[in-house]
PDB file of C-alpha atoms in Angstrom:
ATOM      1  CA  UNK T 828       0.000   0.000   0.000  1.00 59.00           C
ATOM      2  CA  UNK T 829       1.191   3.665  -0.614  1.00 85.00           C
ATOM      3  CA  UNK T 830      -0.254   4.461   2.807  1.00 88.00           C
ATOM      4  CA  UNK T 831       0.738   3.494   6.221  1.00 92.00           C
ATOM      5  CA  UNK T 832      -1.484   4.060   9.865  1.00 93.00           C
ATOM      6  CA  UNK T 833       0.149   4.850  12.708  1.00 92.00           C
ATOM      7  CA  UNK T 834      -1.767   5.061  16.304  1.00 91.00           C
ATOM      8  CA  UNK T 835       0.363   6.073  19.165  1.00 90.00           C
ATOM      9  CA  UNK T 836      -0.437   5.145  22.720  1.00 86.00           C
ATOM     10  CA  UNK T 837       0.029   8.213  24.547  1.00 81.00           C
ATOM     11  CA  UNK T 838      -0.367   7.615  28.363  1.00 74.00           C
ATOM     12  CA  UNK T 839      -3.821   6.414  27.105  1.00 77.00           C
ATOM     13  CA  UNK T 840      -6.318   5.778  30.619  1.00 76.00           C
ATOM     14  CA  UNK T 841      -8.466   4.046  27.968  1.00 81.00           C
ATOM     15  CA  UNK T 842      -8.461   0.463  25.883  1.00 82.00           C
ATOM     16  CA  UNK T 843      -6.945   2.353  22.853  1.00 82.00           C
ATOM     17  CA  UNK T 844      -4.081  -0.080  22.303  1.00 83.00           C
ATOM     18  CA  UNK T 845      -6.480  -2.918  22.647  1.00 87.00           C
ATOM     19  CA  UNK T 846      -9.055  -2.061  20.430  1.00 87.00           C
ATOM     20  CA  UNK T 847      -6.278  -1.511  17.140  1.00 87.00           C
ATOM     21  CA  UNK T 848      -4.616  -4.515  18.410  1.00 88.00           C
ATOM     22  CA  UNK T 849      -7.607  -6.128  17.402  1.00 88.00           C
ATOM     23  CA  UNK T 850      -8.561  -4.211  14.437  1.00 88.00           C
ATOM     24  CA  UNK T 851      -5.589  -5.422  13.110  1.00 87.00           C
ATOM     25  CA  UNK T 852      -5.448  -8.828  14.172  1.00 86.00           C
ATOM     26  CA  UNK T 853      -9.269  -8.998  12.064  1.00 86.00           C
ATOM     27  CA  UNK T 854      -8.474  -6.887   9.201  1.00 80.00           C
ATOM     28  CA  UNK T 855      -4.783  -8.488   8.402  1.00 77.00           C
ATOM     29  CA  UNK T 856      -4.190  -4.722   8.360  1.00 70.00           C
ATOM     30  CA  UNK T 857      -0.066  -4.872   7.593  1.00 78.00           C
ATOM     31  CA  UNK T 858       0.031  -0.941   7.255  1.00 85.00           C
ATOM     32  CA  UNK T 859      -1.078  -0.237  10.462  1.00 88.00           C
ATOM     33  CA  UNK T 860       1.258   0.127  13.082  1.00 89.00           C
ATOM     34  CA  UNK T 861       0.547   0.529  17.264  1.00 89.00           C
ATOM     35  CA  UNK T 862       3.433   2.306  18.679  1.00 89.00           C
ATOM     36  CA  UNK T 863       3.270   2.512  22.498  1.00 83.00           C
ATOM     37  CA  UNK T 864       4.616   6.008  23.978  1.00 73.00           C
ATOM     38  CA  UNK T 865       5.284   6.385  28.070  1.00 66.00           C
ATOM     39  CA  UNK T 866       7.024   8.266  29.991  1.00 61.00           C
ATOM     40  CA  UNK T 867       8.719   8.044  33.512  1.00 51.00           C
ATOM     41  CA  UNK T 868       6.207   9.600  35.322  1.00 50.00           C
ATOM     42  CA  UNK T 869       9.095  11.941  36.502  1.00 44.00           C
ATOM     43  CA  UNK T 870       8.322  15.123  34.611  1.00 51.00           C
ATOM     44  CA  UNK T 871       5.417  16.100  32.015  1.00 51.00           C
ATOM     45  CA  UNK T 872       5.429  14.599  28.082  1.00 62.00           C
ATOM     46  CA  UNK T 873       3.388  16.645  25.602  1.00 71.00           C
ATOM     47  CA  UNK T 874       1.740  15.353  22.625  1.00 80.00           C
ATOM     48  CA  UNK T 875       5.049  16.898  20.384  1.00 82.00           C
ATOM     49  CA  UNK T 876       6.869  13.939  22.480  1.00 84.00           C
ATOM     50  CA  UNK T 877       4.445  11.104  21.122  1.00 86.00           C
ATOM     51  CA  UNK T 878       4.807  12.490  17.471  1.00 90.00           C
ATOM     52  CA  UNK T 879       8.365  13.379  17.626  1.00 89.00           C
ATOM     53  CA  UNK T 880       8.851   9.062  18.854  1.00 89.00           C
ATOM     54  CA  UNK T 881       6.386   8.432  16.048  1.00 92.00           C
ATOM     55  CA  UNK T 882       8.223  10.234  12.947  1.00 93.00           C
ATOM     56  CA  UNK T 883      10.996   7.645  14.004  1.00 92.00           C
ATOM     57  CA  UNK T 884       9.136   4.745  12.647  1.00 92.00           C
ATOM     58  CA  UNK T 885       7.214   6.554   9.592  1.00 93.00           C
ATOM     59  CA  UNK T 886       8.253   5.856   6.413  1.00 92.00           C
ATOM     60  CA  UNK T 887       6.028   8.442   4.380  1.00 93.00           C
ATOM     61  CA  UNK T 888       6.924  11.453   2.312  1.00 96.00           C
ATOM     62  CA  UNK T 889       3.806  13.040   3.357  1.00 97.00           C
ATOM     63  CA  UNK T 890       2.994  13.105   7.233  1.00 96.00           C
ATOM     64  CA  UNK T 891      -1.025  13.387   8.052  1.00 97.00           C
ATOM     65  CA  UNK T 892      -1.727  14.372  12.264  1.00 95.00           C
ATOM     66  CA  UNK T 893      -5.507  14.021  14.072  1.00 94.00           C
ATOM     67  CA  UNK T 894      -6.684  12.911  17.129  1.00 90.00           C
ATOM     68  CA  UNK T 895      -7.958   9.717  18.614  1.00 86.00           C
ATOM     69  CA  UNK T 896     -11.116  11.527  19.359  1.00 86.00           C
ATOM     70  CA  UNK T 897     -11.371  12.607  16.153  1.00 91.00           C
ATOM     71  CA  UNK T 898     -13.794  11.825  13.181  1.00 93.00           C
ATOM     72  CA  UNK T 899     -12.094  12.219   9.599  1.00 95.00           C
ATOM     73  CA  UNK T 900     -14.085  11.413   6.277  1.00 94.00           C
ATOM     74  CA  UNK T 901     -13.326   8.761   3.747  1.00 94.00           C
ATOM     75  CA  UNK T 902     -11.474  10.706   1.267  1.00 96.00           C
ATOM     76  CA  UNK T 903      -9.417  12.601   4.186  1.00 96.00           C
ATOM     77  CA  UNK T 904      -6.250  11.415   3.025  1.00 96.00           C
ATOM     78  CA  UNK T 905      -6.585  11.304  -0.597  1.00 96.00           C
ATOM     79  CA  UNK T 906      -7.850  15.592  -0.181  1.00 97.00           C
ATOM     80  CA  UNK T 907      -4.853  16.352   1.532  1.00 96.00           C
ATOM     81  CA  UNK T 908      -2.167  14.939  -0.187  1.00 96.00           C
ATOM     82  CA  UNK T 909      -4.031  16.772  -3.226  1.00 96.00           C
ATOM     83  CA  UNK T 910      -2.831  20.149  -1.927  1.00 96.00           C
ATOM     84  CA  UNK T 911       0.667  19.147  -2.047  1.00 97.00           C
ATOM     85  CA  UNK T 912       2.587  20.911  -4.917  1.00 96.00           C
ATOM     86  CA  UNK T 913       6.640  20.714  -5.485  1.00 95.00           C
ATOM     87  CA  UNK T 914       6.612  24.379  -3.258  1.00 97.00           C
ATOM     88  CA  UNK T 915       4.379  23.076  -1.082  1.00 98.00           C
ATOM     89  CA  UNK T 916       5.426  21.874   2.654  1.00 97.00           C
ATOM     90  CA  UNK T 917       2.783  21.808   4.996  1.00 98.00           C
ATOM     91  CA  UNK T 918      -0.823  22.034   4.410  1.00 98.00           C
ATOM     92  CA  UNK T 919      -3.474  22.857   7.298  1.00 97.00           C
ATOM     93  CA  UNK T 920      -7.331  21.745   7.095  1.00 96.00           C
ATOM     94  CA  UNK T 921     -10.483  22.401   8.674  1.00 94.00           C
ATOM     95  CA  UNK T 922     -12.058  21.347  11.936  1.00 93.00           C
ATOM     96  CA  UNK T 923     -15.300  22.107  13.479  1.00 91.00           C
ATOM     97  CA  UNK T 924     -17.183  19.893  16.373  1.00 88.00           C
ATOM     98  CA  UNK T 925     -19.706  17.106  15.912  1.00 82.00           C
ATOM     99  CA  UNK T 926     -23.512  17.130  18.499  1.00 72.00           C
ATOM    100  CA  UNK T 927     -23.552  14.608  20.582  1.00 66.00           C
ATOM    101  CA  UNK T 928     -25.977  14.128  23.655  1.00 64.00           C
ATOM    102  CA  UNK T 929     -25.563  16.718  26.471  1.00 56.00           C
ATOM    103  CA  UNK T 930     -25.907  20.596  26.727  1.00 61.00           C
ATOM    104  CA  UNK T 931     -26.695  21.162  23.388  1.00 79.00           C
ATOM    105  CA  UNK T 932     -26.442  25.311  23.652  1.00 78.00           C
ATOM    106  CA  UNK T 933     -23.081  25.137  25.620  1.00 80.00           C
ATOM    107  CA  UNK T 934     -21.720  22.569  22.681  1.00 82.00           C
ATOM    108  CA  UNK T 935     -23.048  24.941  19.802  1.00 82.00           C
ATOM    109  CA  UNK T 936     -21.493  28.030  21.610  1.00 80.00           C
ATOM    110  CA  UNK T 937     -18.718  26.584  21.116  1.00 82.00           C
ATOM    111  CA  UNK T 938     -18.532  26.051  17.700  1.00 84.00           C
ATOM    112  CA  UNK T 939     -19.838  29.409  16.916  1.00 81.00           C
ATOM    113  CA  UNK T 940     -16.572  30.249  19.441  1.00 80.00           C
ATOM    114  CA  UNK T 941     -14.069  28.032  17.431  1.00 83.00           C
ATOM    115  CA  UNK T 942     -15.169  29.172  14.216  1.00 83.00           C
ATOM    116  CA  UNK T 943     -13.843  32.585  15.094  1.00 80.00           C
ATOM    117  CA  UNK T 944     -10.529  31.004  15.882  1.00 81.00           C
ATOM    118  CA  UNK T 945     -10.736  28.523  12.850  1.00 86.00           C
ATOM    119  CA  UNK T 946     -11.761  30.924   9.658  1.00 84.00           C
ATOM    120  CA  UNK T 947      -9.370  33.902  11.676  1.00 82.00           C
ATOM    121  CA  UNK T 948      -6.501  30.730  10.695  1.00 86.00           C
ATOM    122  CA  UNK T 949      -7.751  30.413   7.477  1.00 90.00           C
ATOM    123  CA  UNK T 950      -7.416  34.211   6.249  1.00 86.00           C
ATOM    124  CA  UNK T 951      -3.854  34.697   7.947  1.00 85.00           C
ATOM    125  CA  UNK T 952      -2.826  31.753   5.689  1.00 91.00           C
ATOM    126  CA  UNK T 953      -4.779  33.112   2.617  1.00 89.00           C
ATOM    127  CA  UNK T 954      -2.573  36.502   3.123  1.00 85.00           C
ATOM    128  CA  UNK T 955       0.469  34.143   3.346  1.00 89.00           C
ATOM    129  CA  UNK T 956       1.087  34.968   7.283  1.00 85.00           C
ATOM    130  CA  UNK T 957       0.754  31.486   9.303  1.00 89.00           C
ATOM    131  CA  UNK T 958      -0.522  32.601  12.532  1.00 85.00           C
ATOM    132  CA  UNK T 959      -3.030  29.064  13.748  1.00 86.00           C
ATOM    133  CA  UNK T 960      -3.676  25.703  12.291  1.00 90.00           C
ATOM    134  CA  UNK T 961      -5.077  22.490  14.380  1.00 91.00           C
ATOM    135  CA  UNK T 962      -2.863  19.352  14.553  1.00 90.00           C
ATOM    136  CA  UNK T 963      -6.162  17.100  14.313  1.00 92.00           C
ATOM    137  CA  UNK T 964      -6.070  17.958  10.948  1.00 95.00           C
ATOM    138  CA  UNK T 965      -2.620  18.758   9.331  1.00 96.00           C
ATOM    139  CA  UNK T 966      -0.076  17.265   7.133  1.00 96.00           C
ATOM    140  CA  UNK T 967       3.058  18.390   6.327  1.00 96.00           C
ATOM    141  CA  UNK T 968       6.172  17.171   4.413  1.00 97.00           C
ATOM    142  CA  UNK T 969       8.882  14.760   5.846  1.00 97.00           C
ATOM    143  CA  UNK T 970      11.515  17.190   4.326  1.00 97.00           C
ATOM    144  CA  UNK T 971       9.778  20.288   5.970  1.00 97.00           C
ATOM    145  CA  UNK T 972       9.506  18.276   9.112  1.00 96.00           C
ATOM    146  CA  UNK T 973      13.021  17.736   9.090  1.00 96.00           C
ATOM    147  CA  UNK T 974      14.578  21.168   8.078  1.00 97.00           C
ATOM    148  CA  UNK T 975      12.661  23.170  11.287  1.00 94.00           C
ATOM    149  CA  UNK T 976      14.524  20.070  13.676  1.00 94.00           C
ATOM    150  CA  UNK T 977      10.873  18.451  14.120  1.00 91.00           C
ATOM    151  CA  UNK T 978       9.601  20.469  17.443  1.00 85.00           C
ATOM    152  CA  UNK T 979      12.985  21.950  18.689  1.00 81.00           C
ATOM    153  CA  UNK T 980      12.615  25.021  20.196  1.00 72.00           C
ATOM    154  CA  UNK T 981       9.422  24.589  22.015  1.00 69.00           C
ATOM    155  CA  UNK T 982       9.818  21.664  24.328  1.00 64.00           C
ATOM    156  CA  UNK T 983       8.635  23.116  27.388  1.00 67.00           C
ATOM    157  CA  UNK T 984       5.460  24.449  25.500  1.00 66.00           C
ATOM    158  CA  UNK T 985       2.218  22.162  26.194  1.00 61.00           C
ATOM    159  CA  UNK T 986       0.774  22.369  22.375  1.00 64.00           C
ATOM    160  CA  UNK T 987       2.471  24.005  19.872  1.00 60.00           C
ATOM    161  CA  UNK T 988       2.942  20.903  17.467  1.00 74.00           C
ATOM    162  CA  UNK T 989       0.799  23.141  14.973  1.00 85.00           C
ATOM    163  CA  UNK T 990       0.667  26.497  14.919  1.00 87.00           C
ATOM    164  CA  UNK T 991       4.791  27.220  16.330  1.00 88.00           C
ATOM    165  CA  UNK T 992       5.404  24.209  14.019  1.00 91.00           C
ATOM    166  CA  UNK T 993       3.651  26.069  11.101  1.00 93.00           C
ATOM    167  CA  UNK T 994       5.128  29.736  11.833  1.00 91.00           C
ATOM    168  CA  UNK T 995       9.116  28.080  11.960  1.00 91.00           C
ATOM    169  CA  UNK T 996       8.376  26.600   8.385  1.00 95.00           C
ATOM    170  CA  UNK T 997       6.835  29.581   7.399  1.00 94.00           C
ATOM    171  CA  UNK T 998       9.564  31.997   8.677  1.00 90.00           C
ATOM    172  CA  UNK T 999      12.800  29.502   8.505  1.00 93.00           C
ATOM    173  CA  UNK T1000      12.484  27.774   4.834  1.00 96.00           C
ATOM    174  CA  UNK T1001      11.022  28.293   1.640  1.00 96.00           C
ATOM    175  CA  UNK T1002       8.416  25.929   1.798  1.00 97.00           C
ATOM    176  CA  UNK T1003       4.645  27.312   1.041  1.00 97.00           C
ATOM    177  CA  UNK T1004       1.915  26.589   3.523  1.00 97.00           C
ATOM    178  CA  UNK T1005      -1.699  25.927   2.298  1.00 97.00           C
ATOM    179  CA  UNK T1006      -5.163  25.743   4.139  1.00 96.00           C
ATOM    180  CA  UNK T1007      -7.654  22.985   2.522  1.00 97.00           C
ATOM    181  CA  UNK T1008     -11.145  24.310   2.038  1.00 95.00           C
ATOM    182  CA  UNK T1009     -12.147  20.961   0.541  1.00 96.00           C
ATOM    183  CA  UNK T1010     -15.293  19.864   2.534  1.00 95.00           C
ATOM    184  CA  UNK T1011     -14.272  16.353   2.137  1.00 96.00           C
ATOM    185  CA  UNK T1012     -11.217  16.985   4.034  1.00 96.00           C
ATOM    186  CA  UNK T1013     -12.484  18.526   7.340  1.00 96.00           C
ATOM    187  CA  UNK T1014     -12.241  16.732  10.482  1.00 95.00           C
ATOM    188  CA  UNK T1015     -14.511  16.406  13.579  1.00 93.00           C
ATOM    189  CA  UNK T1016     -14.351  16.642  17.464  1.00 90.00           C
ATOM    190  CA  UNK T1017     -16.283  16.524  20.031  1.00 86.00           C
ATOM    191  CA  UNK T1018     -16.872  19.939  22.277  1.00 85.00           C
ATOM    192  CA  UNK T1019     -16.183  19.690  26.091  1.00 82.00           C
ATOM    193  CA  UNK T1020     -18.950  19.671  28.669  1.00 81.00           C
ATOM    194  CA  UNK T1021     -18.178  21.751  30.916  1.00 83.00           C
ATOM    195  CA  UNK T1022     -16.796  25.510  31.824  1.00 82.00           C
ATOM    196  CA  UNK T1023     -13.751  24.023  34.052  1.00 85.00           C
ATOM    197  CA  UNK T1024     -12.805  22.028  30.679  1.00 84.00           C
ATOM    198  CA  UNK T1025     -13.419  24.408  28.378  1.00 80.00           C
ATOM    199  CA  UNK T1026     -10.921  27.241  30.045  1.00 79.00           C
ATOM    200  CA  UNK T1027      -8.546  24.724  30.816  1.00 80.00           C
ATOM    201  CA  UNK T1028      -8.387  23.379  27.289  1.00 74.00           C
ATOM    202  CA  UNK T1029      -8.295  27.507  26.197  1.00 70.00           C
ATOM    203  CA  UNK T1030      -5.487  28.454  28.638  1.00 72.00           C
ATOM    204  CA  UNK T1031      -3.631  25.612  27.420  1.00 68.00           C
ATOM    205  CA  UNK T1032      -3.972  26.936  23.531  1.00 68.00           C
ATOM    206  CA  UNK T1033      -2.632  30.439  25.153  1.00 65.00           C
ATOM    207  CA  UNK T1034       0.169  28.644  26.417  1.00 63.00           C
ATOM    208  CA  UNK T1035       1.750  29.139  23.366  1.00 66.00           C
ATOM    209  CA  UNK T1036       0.591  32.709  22.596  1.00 64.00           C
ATOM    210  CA  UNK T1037       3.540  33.997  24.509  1.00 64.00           C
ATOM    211  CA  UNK T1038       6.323  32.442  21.525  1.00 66.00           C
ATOM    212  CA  UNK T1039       4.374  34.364  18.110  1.00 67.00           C
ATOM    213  CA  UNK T1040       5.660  37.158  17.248  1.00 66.00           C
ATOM    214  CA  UNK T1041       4.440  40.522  18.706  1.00 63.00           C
ATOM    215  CA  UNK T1042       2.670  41.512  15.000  1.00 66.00           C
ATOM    216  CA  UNK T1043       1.413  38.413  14.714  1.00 63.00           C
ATOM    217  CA  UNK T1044      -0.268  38.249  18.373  1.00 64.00           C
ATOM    218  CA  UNK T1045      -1.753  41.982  17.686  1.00 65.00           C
ATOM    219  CA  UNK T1046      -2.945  40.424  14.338  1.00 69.00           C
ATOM    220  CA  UNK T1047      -4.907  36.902  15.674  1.00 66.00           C
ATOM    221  CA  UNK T1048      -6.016  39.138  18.132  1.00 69.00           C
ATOM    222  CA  UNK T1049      -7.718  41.779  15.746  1.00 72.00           C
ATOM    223  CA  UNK T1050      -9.016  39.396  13.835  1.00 72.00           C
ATOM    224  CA  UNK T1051     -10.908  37.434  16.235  1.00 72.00           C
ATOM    225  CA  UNK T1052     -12.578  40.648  17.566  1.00 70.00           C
ATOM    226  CA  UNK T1053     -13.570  41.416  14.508  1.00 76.00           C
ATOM    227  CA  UNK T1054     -15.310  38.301  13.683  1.00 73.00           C
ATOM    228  CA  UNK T1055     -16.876  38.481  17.544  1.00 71.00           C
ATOM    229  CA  UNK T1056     -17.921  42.190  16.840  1.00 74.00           C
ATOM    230  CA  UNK T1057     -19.645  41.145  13.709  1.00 77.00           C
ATOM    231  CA  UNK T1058     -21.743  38.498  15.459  1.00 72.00           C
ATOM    232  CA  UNK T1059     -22.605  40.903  17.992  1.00 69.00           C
ATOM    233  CA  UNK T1060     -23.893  43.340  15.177  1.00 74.00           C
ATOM    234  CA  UNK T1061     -25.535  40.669  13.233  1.00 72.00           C
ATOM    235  CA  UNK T1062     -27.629  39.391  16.297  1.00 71.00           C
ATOM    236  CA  UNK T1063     -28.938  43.317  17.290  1.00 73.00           C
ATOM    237  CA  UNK T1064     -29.539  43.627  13.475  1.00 73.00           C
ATOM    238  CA  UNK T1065     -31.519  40.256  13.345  1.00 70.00           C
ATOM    239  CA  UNK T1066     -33.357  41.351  16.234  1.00 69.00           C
ATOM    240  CA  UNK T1067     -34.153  44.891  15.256  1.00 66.00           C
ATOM    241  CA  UNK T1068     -35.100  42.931  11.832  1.00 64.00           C
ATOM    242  CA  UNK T1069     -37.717  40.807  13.527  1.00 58.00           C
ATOM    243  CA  UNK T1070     -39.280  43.658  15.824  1.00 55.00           C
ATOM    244  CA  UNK T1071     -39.944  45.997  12.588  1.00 52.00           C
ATOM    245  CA  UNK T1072     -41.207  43.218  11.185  1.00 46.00           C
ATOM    246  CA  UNK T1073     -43.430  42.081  13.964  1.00 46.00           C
ATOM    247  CA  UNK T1074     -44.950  45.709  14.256  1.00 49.00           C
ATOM    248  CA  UNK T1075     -45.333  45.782  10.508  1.00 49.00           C
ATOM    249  CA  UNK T1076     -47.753  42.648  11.211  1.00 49.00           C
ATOM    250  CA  UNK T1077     -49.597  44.166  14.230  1.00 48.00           C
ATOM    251  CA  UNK T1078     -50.081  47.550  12.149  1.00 38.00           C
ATOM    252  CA  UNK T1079     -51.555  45.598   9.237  1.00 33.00           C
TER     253      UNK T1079
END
């Protein structure tokens, strides 16, 4: 096959390694590959850890990174490796959240809330500045991988095996990076449930806020308030709609 899978067993608290034990035990799947990642328990491992143990066993030209709580679609792979050009070195794509039982308004806050983050991504990269991407759904070049020294530079950051990843290609080679707008090729995760998760997942993402550089910060930033400002404006607007309508009604 032209394709290999690799699942990494971060730490997992769940029957991950089990479950594609099995899957490939059934299937006769030779191109999948369970790698098992743990650490001493003596100081903290970040998710750049598991991938940078990972890239030692993957034989690919092309690298593709989600999550296990992820849901990609069937032609995922082959949408991706589409955007890939001679100048091309890493490409991001799009990810939004799937419903699922529980507090439904809380969940679609949130993706109203991520989308700002998400499409403020997607411009930066359209006006060929890098600022975000989302390693659930991103692929990049071996070669590209290689010539930023994988993660170096950032060890002590929790995340930042996107976005910093993306910004020291950007900035340190002459590879192009690409967003995918392909619908086929956008991924799906679940929201969290609760407040306490949601600003702990958020200050984690900040984490990393401190490393961009200072236009770049000021430039997310603006964007984002921008996009929240025009939701703002769009809702009073809607609802100023729907009263003048409403007394048009009455008067009639």
């Amino acid at each position: 096959s032209n394709f290999e899978v690799i699942v990494i067993d971060d730490n997992s608290c769940d029957d991950t390694g089990k479950v594609v034990e099995q899957f490939i035990e059934r299937r006769q799947q030779c191109n999948f590959k369970l790698l098992s990642h743990r650490n001493d328990g003596m100081k903290p491992t970040y998710k750049k850890t598991a991938i940078s143990y990972a890239m030692q066993y993957a034989r690919g030209e092309i690298i593709l990174t989600t999550d296990a709580d992820c849901l990609v679609q069937p032609k995922w792979v082959a949408s991706m490796v589409s955007r890939f050009d001679e100048q091309t070195g890493l490409v991001a794509g799009l990810v939004t959240f799937y419903t699922r039982n529980g507090n439904r308004l809380f969940h679609q806050l949130q993706t109203l809330e991520f989308a700002g983050l998400v499409f403020a991504g997607v411009g930066a990269i359209g006006n060929h500045y890098p600022l975000i991407c989302n390693a659930s759904n991103l692929s990049y070049r071996r070669k590209a991988y290689d010539d930023v020294g994988g993660f170096d530079g950032h060890e002590e950051v929790p995340s930042g095996d996107d976005d910093l990843f993306m910004q020291n290609i950007h900035h340190h080679t002459n590879w192009r990076v690409r967003y995918n707008l392909n619908p086929e090729a956008v991924n799906s995760t679940h929201p969290v449930d609760t407040l306490a998760q949601f600003f702990n997942q958020r200050a984690r993402w900040a984490s990393k806020s401190t490393h961009y550089p200072g236009v770049a910060t000021f430039t997310l930033l603006f964007l984002i308030y921008l996009f929240y400002l025009l939701l703002v404006v769009l809702t009073i607007a809607a609802i100023a709609s729907q009263f003048s309508v409403s007394v048009l009604v009455i008067g009639l």
